[in-house]
């Protein structure tokens, strides 16, 4: 999959993507990355990429032209007019694992990291397919948000992870948070690994983990369970959780 990032801090983005699974995928060629710096497409001798807002007010607004030139260059490089172009902004729709999954099925994604007080709305109108936020807080720029999107999408692209199975059991993959994990040693500061995980009975382990995932989601993110329809076995777990009241806050029972 091809990724482009439009940013005035290309070194920041490049450095962050050299490590870990994404770095490995880049080196292996299962994903490709191009960076576009609006400064290189600035129209004046000062290399300006921002200016004061019309109508007054604090801060600076990113100019439409350098951003538009970056998108045009990216479309040429990707060799398609249909490149999905996403602007990272706190005004956007919130990122979710469903959106991540949809993006991972595309051939190419162009991520625009905004800065300052925003970007000229005419650029958004003419060049942006959708606006995306990574949460209800404000970052100093869209770079970290673009990295979050890139990382979460790239790891679903085939060839990125050593063990693709790990994405099918992780949090959100089936609408539940992840179950608790343990590794050696068996005893740590007086706490033991749950006996069932040592039993070697894969069926029982699976059931226990699924019950833990439901319990965690129930306690921590009940909003994820609204409108969820339960299988018969799951319903038993949910009934026991609804009967135990505040006792359900303790997850390690
Ligand atoms: N830019 C600044 N804050 C942001 C956020 N929360 N999500 C995406 N882009 C941003």
Short mmCIF file of C-alpha atoms and ligand atoms in Angstrom, two decimals:
data_model
loop_
_atom_site.label_atom_id
_atom_site.label_comp_id
_atom_site.label_asym_id
_atom_site.label_seq_id
_atom_site.Cartn_x
_atom_site.Cartn_y
_atom_site.Cartn_z
CA UNK A 1 0.00 0.00 0.00
CA UNK A 2 1.20 3.49 -0.85
CA UNK A 3 1.16 6.25 1.80
CA UNK A 4 1.86 9.93 1.27
CA UNK A 5 2.18 12.46 4.08
CA UNK A 6 2.02 16.21 3.52
CA UNK A 7 3.91 17.91 6.33
CA UNK A 8 6.19 20.84 7.04
CA UNK A 9 8.09 18.48 9.39
CA UNK A 10 9.07 15.59 7.12
CA UNK A 11 12.03 14.63 9.33
CA UNK A 12 9.71 14.09 12.29
CA UNK A 13 7.46 11.77 10.29
CA UNK A 14 10.36 9.94 8.64
CA UNK A 15 12.11 9.33 11.97
CA UNK A 16 8.99 7.96 13.63
CA UNK A 17 8.42 5.50 10.79
CA UNK A 18 11.88 4.00 10.77
CA UNK A 19 11.26 1.91 13.89
CA UNK A 20 9.18 -1.15 14.69
CA UNK A 21 6.82 -3.07 12.45
CA UNK A 22 6.12 -0.14 10.13
CA UNK A 23 9.84 0.46 9.60
CA UNK A 24 10.28 -3.20 8.76
CA UNK A 25 7.32 -3.13 6.34
CA UNK A 26 8.81 -0.09 4.60
CA UNK A 27 12.15 -1.80 4.21
CA UNK A 28 10.46 -5.00 3.00
CA UNK A 29 8.38 -3.02 0.50
CA UNK A 30 4.90 -4.11 1.64
CA UNK A 31 4.19 -0.40 2.19
CA UNK A 32 5.66 2.65 0.47
CA UNK A 33 5.99 6.16 1.86
CA UNK A 34 6.42 9.53 0.16
CA UNK A 35 6.70 12.81 2.05
CA UNK A 36 5.63 16.17 0.63
CA UNK A 37 6.75 19.41 2.22
CA UNK A 38 4.48 22.38 1.37
CA UNK A 39 7.49 24.66 1.86
CA UNK A 40 9.02 23.27 -1.30
CA UNK A 41 5.93 24.40 -3.18
CA UNK A 42 5.71 27.86 -1.60
CA UNK A 43 4.97 30.61 -4.11
CA UNK A 44 7.12 33.41 -2.66
CA UNK A 45 10.81 33.90 -1.97
CA UNK A 46 10.25 33.60 1.81
CA UNK A 47 8.90 30.08 1.29
CA UNK A 48 5.72 31.05 3.16
CA UNK A 49 3.22 28.30 3.89
CA UNK A 50 0.95 30.26 6.23
CA UNK A 51 -0.61 33.70 6.55
CA UNK A 52 -2.91 35.69 8.83
CA UNK A 53 -6.61 34.81 8.73
CA UNK A 54 -8.98 36.99 6.73
CA UNK A 55 -11.41 38.58 9.19
CA UNK A 56 -8.73 38.78 11.88
CA UNK A 57 -8.13 36.64 14.92
CA UNK A 58 -5.13 34.92 16.48
CA UNK A 59 -2.70 32.55 14.81
CA UNK A 60 -1.91 31.70 11.24
CA UNK A 61 -3.71 29.71 8.56
CA UNK A 62 -2.01 27.30 6.16
CA UNK A 63 -2.21 28.61 2.60
CA UNK A 64 -4.14 26.65 -0.02
CA UNK A 65 -1.65 26.81 -2.89
CA UNK A 66 1.39 24.98 -1.42
CA UNK A 67 -0.92 22.26 -0.04
CA UNK A 68 -2.70 21.90 -3.39
CA UNK A 69 0.64 21.54 -5.19
CA UNK A 70 1.63 18.77 -2.77
CA UNK A 71 -1.60 16.88 -3.50
CA UNK A 72 -1.10 17.28 -7.27
CA UNK A 73 2.45 15.92 -6.97
CA UNK A 74 1.23 13.00 -4.84
CA UNK A 75 -1.45 12.13 -7.43
CA UNK A 76 1.20 12.14 -10.13
CA UNK A 77 3.51 9.92 -8.04
CA UNK A 78 0.73 7.52 -7.12
CA UNK A 79 -0.36 7.58 -10.77
CA UNK A 80 -4.02 7.98 -9.95
CA UNK A 81 -6.56 10.76 -9.52
CA UNK A 82 -8.44 8.57 -7.07
CA UNK A 83 -5.94 8.76 -4.22
CA UNK A 84 -7.92 9.07 -0.94
CA UNK A 85 -6.93 12.38 0.61
CA UNK A 86 -7.44 12.82 4.34
CA UNK A 87 -6.94 15.98 6.37
CA UNK A 88 -6.01 15.43 10.02
CA UNK A 89 -7.87 17.98 12.12
CA UNK A 90 -9.71 18.07 15.46
CA UNK A 91 -12.81 19.04 13.40
CA UNK A 92 -12.86 15.66 11.66
CA UNK A 93 -14.82 12.48 12.20
CA UNK A 94 -13.19 10.40 14.96
CA UNK A 95 -10.87 7.57 13.90
CA UNK A 96 -12.06 4.08 14.81
CA UNK A 97 -10.90 0.56 14.03
CA UNK A 98 -13.67 0.32 11.41
CA UNK A 99 -12.26 3.35 9.59
CA UNK A 100 -8.75 1.87 9.93
CA UNK A 101 -9.97 -1.39 8.38
CA UNK A 102 -11.62 0.45 5.46
CA UNK A 103 -8.44 2.42 4.78
CA UNK A 104 -6.33 -0.74 4.83
CA UNK A 105 -8.29 -1.98 1.82
CA UNK A 106 -7.27 1.01 -0.30
CA UNK A 107 -4.25 1.09 -2.62
CA UNK A 108 -3.19 4.54 -1.50
CA UNK A 109 -3.78 7.08 1.24
CA UNK A 110 -2.60 10.68 1.34
CA UNK A 111 -2.51 12.18 4.84
CA UNK A 112 -2.36 15.95 5.22
CA UNK A 113 -0.96 17.19 8.52
CA UNK A 114 -2.41 20.62 9.21
CA UNK A 115 -0.71 23.19 11.47
CA UNK A 116 -1.37 26.59 12.98
CA UNK A 117 -5.01 27.60 13.36
CA UNK A 118 -6.16 25.48 10.46
CA UNK A 119 -5.94 25.28 6.69
CA UNK A 120 -7.60 27.47 4.09
CA UNK A 121 -11.12 26.07 3.63
CA UNK A 122 -10.88 26.33 -0.17
CA UNK A 123 -8.10 23.75 -0.14
CA UNK A 124 -10.35 21.46 1.91
CA UNK A 125 -13.24 21.96 -0.53
CA UNK A 126 -11.20 21.21 -3.64
CA UNK A 127 -8.72 18.57 -2.53
CA UNK A 128 -9.80 16.75 0.64
CA UNK A 129 -12.04 13.65 0.61
CA UNK A 130 -12.56 13.51 4.35
CA UNK A 131 -11.44 15.11 7.61
CA UNK A 132 -10.31 12.91 10.44
CA UNK A 133 -9.60 13.47 14.14
CA UNK A 134 -7.79 11.02 16.41
CA UNK A 135 -9.69 12.18 19.50
CA UNK A 136 -11.30 15.04 21.35
CA UNK A 137 -8.18 16.99 22.19
CA UNK A 138 -6.00 19.43 20.29
CA UNK A 139 -2.46 18.65 19.15
CA UNK A 140 -0.08 21.32 17.96
CA UNK A 141 -0.26 19.82 14.50
CA UNK A 142 -1.53 16.90 12.47
CA UNK A 143 1.79 15.02 12.24
CA UNK A 144 1.26 12.83 15.29
CA UNK A 145 -2.31 12.18 14.15
CA UNK A 146 -1.09 11.22 10.67
CA UNK A 147 1.39 8.83 12.27
CA UNK A 148 -1.38 7.26 14.33
CA UNK A 149 -3.45 6.67 11.19
CA UNK A 150 -0.48 5.39 9.22
CA UNK A 151 0.61 2.99 11.96
CA UNK A 152 -2.86 1.60 12.59
CA UNK A 153 -3.56 1.11 8.87
CA UNK A 154 -0.12 -0.20 7.88
CA UNK A 155 -0.18 -2.98 10.47
CA UNK A 156 -3.31 -4.40 8.79
CA UNK A 157 -1.69 -4.44 5.36
CA UNK A 158 -0.64 -7.94 4.50
CA UNK A 159 3.07 -8.53 4.98
CA UNK A 160 3.43 -5.99 7.81
CA UNK A 161 2.96 -8.18 10.87
CA UNK A 162 4.88 -11.37 11.58
CA UNK A 163 1.74 -12.97 12.88
CA UNK A 164 -1.39 -11.65 11.10
CA UNK A 165 -3.55 -13.68 13.54
CA UNK A 166 -2.74 -11.17 16.25
CA UNK A 167 -5.02 -8.59 14.58
CA UNK A 168 -8.02 -10.89 14.72
CA UNK A 169 -7.91 -11.29 18.52
CA UNK A 170 -6.88 -7.78 19.53
CA UNK A 171 -9.03 -5.03 21.03
CA UNK A 172 -11.87 -3.76 18.80
CA UNK A 173 -11.43 -6.52 16.22
CA UNK A 174 -14.72 -8.07 17.35
CA UNK A 175 -16.08 -5.02 19.15
CA UNK A 176 -14.56 -6.04 22.52
CA UNK A 177 -11.50 -4.90 24.41
CA UNK A 178 -8.60 -7.32 24.63
CA UNK A 179 -8.39 -10.01 27.35
CA UNK A 180 -5.52 -9.76 29.91
CA UNK A 181 -2.19 -11.29 28.88
CA UNK A 182 0.51 -12.94 31.01
CA UNK A 183 4.02 -14.20 30.38
CA UNK A 184 6.88 -15.59 32.49
CA UNK A 185 7.51 -15.70 35.40
CA UNK A 186 4.51 -17.60 36.78
CA UNK A 187 4.64 -15.58 40.01
CA UNK A 188 5.36 -11.85 40.10
CA UNK A 189 5.32 -9.82 43.34
CA UNK A 190 2.85 -12.22 44.92
CA UNK A 191 0.59 -12.41 41.85
CA UNK A 192 0.12 -15.71 40.02
CA UNK A 193 -0.75 -16.33 36.40
CA UNK A 194 -4.40 -17.56 36.34
CA UNK A 195 -4.34 -21.35 36.68
CA UNK A 196 -6.47 -21.92 33.59
CA UNK A 197 -3.77 -20.47 31.31
CA UNK A 198 -1.39 -23.18 32.49
CA UNK A 199 -3.90 -25.98 31.92
CA UNK A 200 -3.01 -26.63 28.29
CA UNK A 201 -6.74 -26.93 27.54
CA UNK A 202 -7.11 -24.62 24.54
CA UNK A 203 -10.90 -24.74 24.58
CA UNK A 204 -11.06 -23.64 28.20
CA UNK A 205 -8.41 -20.96 27.67
CA UNK A 206 -10.37 -19.57 24.73
CA UNK A 207 -13.59 -19.47 26.75
CA UNK A 208 -11.89 -17.82 29.72
CA UNK A 209 -10.30 -15.18 27.49
CA UNK A 210 -13.57 -14.41 25.78
CA UNK A 211 -15.31 -14.02 29.17
CA UNK A 212 -12.50 -11.72 30.32
CA UNK A 213 -12.82 -9.62 27.17
CA UNK A 214 -16.55 -9.21 27.77
CA UNK A 215 -16.02 -8.40 31.44
CA UNK A 216 -13.34 -5.79 30.66
CA UNK A 217 -15.46 -4.14 28.02
CA UNK A 218 -18.46 -4.15 30.36
CA UNK A 219 -16.44 -2.45 33.11
CA UNK A 220 -14.34 -0.05 31.09
CA UNK A 221 -16.19 0.73 27.87
CA UNK A 222 -19.88 -0.17 28.24
CA UNK A 223 -20.59 2.21 25.32
CA UNK A 224 -19.02 -0.39 22.98
CA UNK A 225 -21.69 -2.89 23.98
CA UNK A 226 -24.77 -0.84 23.10
CA UNK A 227 -26.70 -2.60 20.33
CA UNK A 228 -24.47 -5.67 20.50
CA UNK A 229 -26.32 -8.93 20.06
CA UNK A 230 -25.09 -11.74 22.29
CA UNK A 231 -24.61 -15.43 21.55
CA UNK A 232 -26.19 -17.83 24.08
CA UNK A 233 -22.92 -18.49 25.95
CA UNK A 234 -22.10 -14.80 26.03
CA UNK A 235 -25.54 -13.97 27.42
CA UNK A 236 -24.75 -16.09 30.52
CA UNK A 237 -21.61 -14.03 31.15
CA UNK A 238 -23.49 -10.77 30.63
CA UNK A 239 -26.26 -11.87 33.00
CA UNK A 240 -23.74 -12.68 35.71
CA UNK A 241 -22.12 -9.26 35.18
CA UNK A 242 -25.44 -7.44 35.44
CA UNK A 243 -26.24 -9.33 38.65
CA UNK A 244 -22.97 -8.60 40.41
CA UNK A 245 -23.35 -4.80 40.53
CA UNK A 246 -20.23 -2.94 41.67
CA UNK A 247 -18.47 -6.29 42.33
CA UNK A 248 -17.80 -6.40 38.59
CA UNK A 249 -15.29 -3.60 38.95
CA UNK A 250 -12.73 -6.14 40.08
CA UNK A 251 -11.49 -7.85 36.97
CA UNK A 252 -9.11 -10.31 38.55
CA UNK A 253 -11.67 -12.53 40.22
N1 LIG B 1 -4.59 18.19 14.75
C1 LIG B 1 -4.65 18.77 15.95
N2 LIG B 1 -5.35 18.04 16.82
C2 LIG B 1 -5.76 16.93 16.14
C3 LIG B 1 -6.53 15.80 16.47
N3 LIG B 1 -7.05 15.63 17.68
N4 LIG B 1 -6.76 14.88 15.52
C4 LIG B 1 -6.26 15.05 14.29
N5 LIG B 1 -5.54 16.10 13.90
C5 LIG B 1 -5.27 17.03 14.82
#
